[in-house]
């Protein structure tokens, strides 16, 4: 049995559900679900049985999960949206986007609600102010994650460390985690040091080692997973706070999406619920906030996959345009 202890810091507001809608709870089920997603992103669609063997299945031949997760030493600071200060979005960090929208609200659509707190005039049109509409775990919160792997398989154990690395570097927890909300960072400097693939301690090289020249047809994949067509960008700038970082990421994202022609073009990077006869397709782009020497930046990970019924050439064309826009504000790492 392998036991992993990981000290984690919350970097951006984390919107997690609870037994009651107004509650916000950090639960092991949420963490296990996120890790399972990244395990599937690591293995791809040809090895789903291996995923079930580690995370469990209702099949009698596979049985229960071999992972036991517990949360310890929680130092969590929760917002209270009955307090007006906890509802307010950051203001005054720079340029806003359409109709004076706060760029963080653009990223956090869903946990943000419209509150008619007076009219802001722009071109004679009334604009509603935006505020957090759900409780959340505040940035700066800390907790320890203990994971026990009930297996002696060295392959399973090494794969799980890769999954943990992927989740901490490119994933998050809770609502809008693909848009940089709910970002986490490990405080353990040597968590992955026992493995050859992590020795260079360079995110670019580690990701390339994990992909390990895995080839696939990028727009034929049923879901997003790592392959040689995976791309990674890092923000050119670092910012003094998570608020400033998300603000600029929101501005950039709006600009990147606006480069795609019309509603049809924008669908190739994400399809909201209710579109296309109720079908939904989450984006293949993952935004992640990180902290480096008390300054904040963001990364963008792209794992291409099939998008509904769009033709390959149409997907290639629109993703190429989108990625050219990303490069205006970032440096390509992979």
mmCIF file of C-alpha atoms in Angstrom, residues 128-285:
data_model
loop_
_atom_site.group_PDB
_atom_site.id
_atom_site.type_symbol
_atom_site.label_atom_id
_atom_site.label_comp_id
_atom_site.label_asym_id
_atom_site.label_seq_id
_atom_site.Cartn_x
_atom_site.Cartn_y
_atom_site.Cartn_z
ATOM 1 C CA UNK A 128 -26.595 45.549 -13.765
ATOM 2 C CA UNK A 129 -23.788 45.088 -11.287
ATOM 3 C CA UNK A 130 -22.380 41.576 -10.935
ATOM 4 C CA UNK A 131 -21.582 39.840 -7.661
ATOM 5 C CA UNK A 132 -20.770 36.369 -6.367
ATOM 6 C CA UNK A 133 -24.058 34.543 -5.924
ATOM 7 C CA UNK A 134 -22.827 31.406 -4.122
ATOM 8 C CA UNK A 135 -20.671 30.698 -1.102
ATOM 9 C CA UNK A 136 -17.109 29.659 -1.861
ATOM 10 C CA UNK A 137 -13.827 28.667 -0.239
ATOM 11 C CA UNK A 138 -11.600 31.723 -0.186
ATOM 12 C CA UNK A 139 -8.102 31.900 -1.704
ATOM 13 C CA UNK A 140 -5.390 31.363 0.899
ATOM 14 C CA UNK A 141 -7.202 28.413 2.483
ATOM 15 C CA UNK A 142 -5.119 25.289 3.116
ATOM 16 C CA UNK A 143 -5.713 21.598 3.671
ATOM 17 C CA UNK A 144 -3.841 18.312 3.576
ATOM 18 C CA UNK A 145 -4.827 15.506 1.252
ATOM 19 C CA UNK A 146 -4.022 11.920 2.246
ATOM 20 C CA UNK A 147 -4.376 9.264 -0.434
ATOM 21 C CA UNK A 148 -3.915 5.527 0.194
ATOM 22 C CA UNK A 149 -3.464 3.291 -2.843
ATOM 23 C CA UNK A 150 -4.573 -0.257 -1.989
ATOM 24 C CA UNK A 151 -2.418 -1.881 -4.620
ATOM 25 C CA UNK A 152 1.095 -3.238 -4.967
ATOM 26 C CA UNK A 153 1.226 -2.564 -8.707
ATOM 27 C CA UNK A 154 4.111 -0.191 -9.413
ATOM 28 C CA UNK A 155 2.478 0.791 -12.719
ATOM 29 C CA UNK A 156 -0.723 1.856 -10.952
ATOM 30 C CA UNK A 157 1.243 3.760 -8.311
ATOM 31 C CA UNK A 158 3.408 5.633 -10.837
ATOM 32 C CA UNK A 159 0.382 6.412 -12.999
ATOM 33 C CA UNK A 160 -1.427 7.842 -9.986
ATOM 34 C CA UNK A 161 1.465 10.203 -9.219
ATOM 35 C CA UNK A 162 1.290 11.393 -12.831
ATOM 36 C CA UNK A 163 -2.444 11.972 -12.411
ATOM 37 C CA UNK A 164 -1.875 13.937 -9.213
ATOM 38 C CA UNK A 165 0.735 16.070 -11.013
ATOM 39 C CA UNK A 166 -1.647 16.744 -13.921
ATOM 40 C CA UNK A 167 -4.502 17.699 -11.610
ATOM 41 C CA UNK A 168 -2.379 20.085 -9.534
ATOM 42 C CA UNK A 169 -0.835 21.764 -12.595
ATOM 43 C CA UNK A 170 -3.803 21.934 -14.955
ATOM 44 C CA UNK A 171 -6.988 21.170 -13.019
ATOM 45 C CA UNK A 172 -8.969 22.410 -10.066
ATOM 46 C CA UNK A 173 -12.083 21.786 -8.014
ATOM 47 C CA UNK A 174 -15.658 22.962 -8.261
ATOM 48 C CA UNK A 175 -17.750 25.000 -10.645
ATOM 49 C CA UNK A 176 -15.882 26.753 -13.500
ATOM 50 C CA UNK A 177 -12.618 24.984 -12.662
ATOM 51 C CA UNK A 178 -11.790 24.844 -16.404
ATOM 52 C CA UNK A 179 -11.859 28.643 -16.361
ATOM 53 C CA UNK A 180 -9.288 29.122 -13.596
ATOM 54 C CA UNK A 181 -11.679 29.063 -10.624
ATOM 55 C CA UNK A 182 -10.921 26.545 -7.865
ATOM 56 C CA UNK A 183 -7.199 26.421 -8.699
ATOM 57 C CA UNK A 184 -4.971 24.563 -6.239
ATOM 58 C CA UNK A 185 -1.232 24.327 -5.747
ATOM 59 C CA UNK A 186 0.915 21.843 -3.850
ATOM 60 C CA UNK A 187 3.213 23.088 -1.099
ATOM 61 C CA UNK A 188 5.289 19.877 -1.204
ATOM 62 C CA UNK A 189 8.504 20.617 -3.095
ATOM 63 C CA UNK A 190 9.587 16.968 -3.447
ATOM 64 C CA UNK A 191 6.250 15.198 -3.962
ATOM 65 C CA UNK A 192 7.229 13.714 -7.340
ATOM 66 C CA UNK A 193 11.024 13.528 -6.942
ATOM 67 C CA UNK A 194 11.176 9.698 -6.866
ATOM 68 C CA UNK A 195 10.183 9.428 -10.521
ATOM 69 C CA UNK A 196 12.423 9.800 -13.537
ATOM 70 C CA UNK A 197 9.771 11.663 -15.554
ATOM 71 C CA UNK A 198 9.758 14.532 -13.034
ATOM 72 C CA UNK A 199 13.506 14.917 -12.402
ATOM 73 C CA UNK A 200 14.051 18.093 -14.452
ATOM 74 C CA UNK A 201 11.445 19.965 -12.375
ATOM 75 C CA UNK A 202 10.383 21.830 -15.512
ATOM 76 C CA UNK A 203 6.683 21.761 -16.309
ATOM 77 C CA UNK A 204 7.350 21.734 -20.046
ATOM 78 C CA UNK A 205 9.680 18.716 -19.909
ATOM 79 C CA UNK A 206 7.571 16.835 -17.352
ATOM 80 C CA UNK A 207 4.447 17.130 -19.509
ATOM 81 C CA UNK A 208 6.377 15.944 -22.584
ATOM 82 C CA UNK A 209 7.693 12.969 -20.577
ATOM 83 C CA UNK A 210 4.176 12.057 -19.444
ATOM 84 C CA UNK A 211 2.797 12.275 -22.995
ATOM 85 C CA UNK A 212 5.741 10.126 -24.118
ATOM 86 C CA UNK A 213 5.126 10.526 -27.867
ATOM 87 C CA UNK A 214 1.551 9.204 -27.654
ATOM 88 C CA UNK A 215 0.062 9.700 -31.102
ATOM 89 C CA UNK A 216 -3.598 9.903 -32.024
ATOM 90 C CA UNK A 217 -5.972 11.531 -34.482
ATOM 91 C CA UNK A 218 -6.694 14.786 -32.598
ATOM 92 C CA UNK A 219 -10.249 15.417 -33.752
ATOM 93 C CA UNK A 220 -11.397 11.802 -33.772
ATOM 94 C CA UNK A 221 -11.041 11.280 -30.023
ATOM 95 C CA UNK A 222 -14.286 10.807 -28.094
ATOM 96 C CA UNK A 223 -13.017 12.922 -25.204
ATOM 97 C CA UNK A 224 -10.016 15.080 -24.343
ATOM 98 C CA UNK A 225 -6.824 13.258 -23.385
ATOM 99 C CA UNK A 226 -3.082 13.749 -23.700
ATOM 100 C CA UNK A 227 -1.317 13.049 -26.982
ATOM 101 C CA UNK A 228 1.313 14.643 -29.224
ATOM 102 C CA UNK A 229 -1.261 17.227 -30.321
ATOM 103 C CA UNK A 230 -1.603 18.537 -26.756
ATOM 104 C CA UNK A 231 -0.483 22.169 -26.431
ATOM 105 C CA UNK A 232 0.421 24.316 -23.420
ATOM 106 C CA UNK A 233 0.794 28.089 -23.041
ATOM 107 C CA UNK A 234 1.899 30.243 -20.097
ATOM 108 C CA UNK A 235 0.985 33.887 -19.498
ATOM 109 C CA UNK A 236 3.688 36.373 -20.456
ATOM 110 C CA UNK A 237 3.051 38.374 -17.301
ATOM 111 C CA UNK A 238 2.851 37.574 -13.607
ATOM 112 C CA UNK A 239 0.438 39.518 -11.413
ATOM 113 C CA UNK A 240 0.464 40.704 -7.822
ATOM 114 C CA UNK A 241 -2.820 38.989 -6.852
ATOM 115 C CA UNK A 242 -5.212 36.251 -7.955
ATOM 116 C CA UNK A 243 -7.806 38.952 -8.656
ATOM 117 C CA UNK A 244 -5.534 40.739 -11.113
ATOM 118 C CA UNK A 245 -4.571 37.427 -12.725
ATOM 119 C CA UNK A 246 -8.181 36.294 -13.272
ATOM 120 C CA UNK A 247 -9.145 39.783 -14.412
ATOM 121 C CA UNK A 248 -6.544 39.701 -17.195
ATOM 122 C CA UNK A 249 -7.331 36.082 -18.078
ATOM 123 C CA UNK A 250 -11.002 37.065 -18.475
ATOM 124 C CA UNK A 251 -10.096 39.995 -20.726
ATOM 125 C CA UNK A 252 -7.848 37.768 -22.825
ATOM 126 C CA UNK A 253 -10.404 34.975 -23.106
ATOM 127 C CA UNK A 254 -13.063 37.377 -24.316
ATOM 128 C CA UNK A 255 -10.658 38.680 -26.952
ATOM 129 C CA UNK A 256 -9.668 35.150 -28.029
ATOM 130 C CA UNK A 257 -13.299 34.034 -28.404
ATOM 131 C CA UNK A 258 -14.209 37.186 -30.299
ATOM 132 C CA UNK A 259 -11.723 36.211 -33.011
ATOM 133 C CA UNK A 260 -13.972 33.298 -34.035
ATOM 134 C CA UNK A 261 -16.580 34.200 -36.601
ATOM 135 C CA UNK A 262 -20.116 34.096 -35.291
ATOM 136 C CA UNK A 263 -21.837 31.769 -32.878
ATOM 137 C CA UNK A 264 -20.967 28.717 -34.972
ATOM 138 C CA UNK A 265 -17.228 29.314 -34.784
ATOM 139 C CA UNK A 266 -17.292 29.836 -31.030
ATOM 140 C CA UNK A 267 -19.055 26.512 -30.528
ATOM 141 C CA UNK A 268 -15.873 24.606 -31.324
ATOM 142 C CA UNK A 269 -14.324 25.703 -28.012
ATOM 143 C CA UNK A 270 -17.349 24.886 -25.844
ATOM 144 C CA UNK A 271 -21.058 24.318 -26.147
ATOM 145 C CA UNK A 272 -23.208 25.511 -23.215
ATOM 146 C CA UNK A 273 -26.121 23.530 -21.859
ATOM 147 C CA UNK A 274 -29.259 24.106 -23.884
ATOM 148 C CA UNK A 275 -27.482 24.526 -27.226
ATOM 149 C CA UNK A 276 -27.827 22.090 -30.117
ATOM 150 C CA UNK A 277 -30.978 20.292 -28.947
ATOM 151 C CA UNK A 278 -29.809 20.094 -25.356
ATOM 152 C CA UNK A 279 -26.430 18.566 -26.098
ATOM 153 C CA UNK A 280 -23.455 19.938 -24.203
ATOM 154 C CA UNK A 281 -19.748 19.723 -24.927
ATOM 155 C CA UNK A 282 -17.204 21.079 -22.482
ATOM 156 C CA UNK A 283 -14.230 22.990 -23.831
ATOM 157 C CA UNK A 284 -10.960 21.269 -24.721
ATOM 158 C CA UNK A 285 -9.115 24.275 -23.252
#
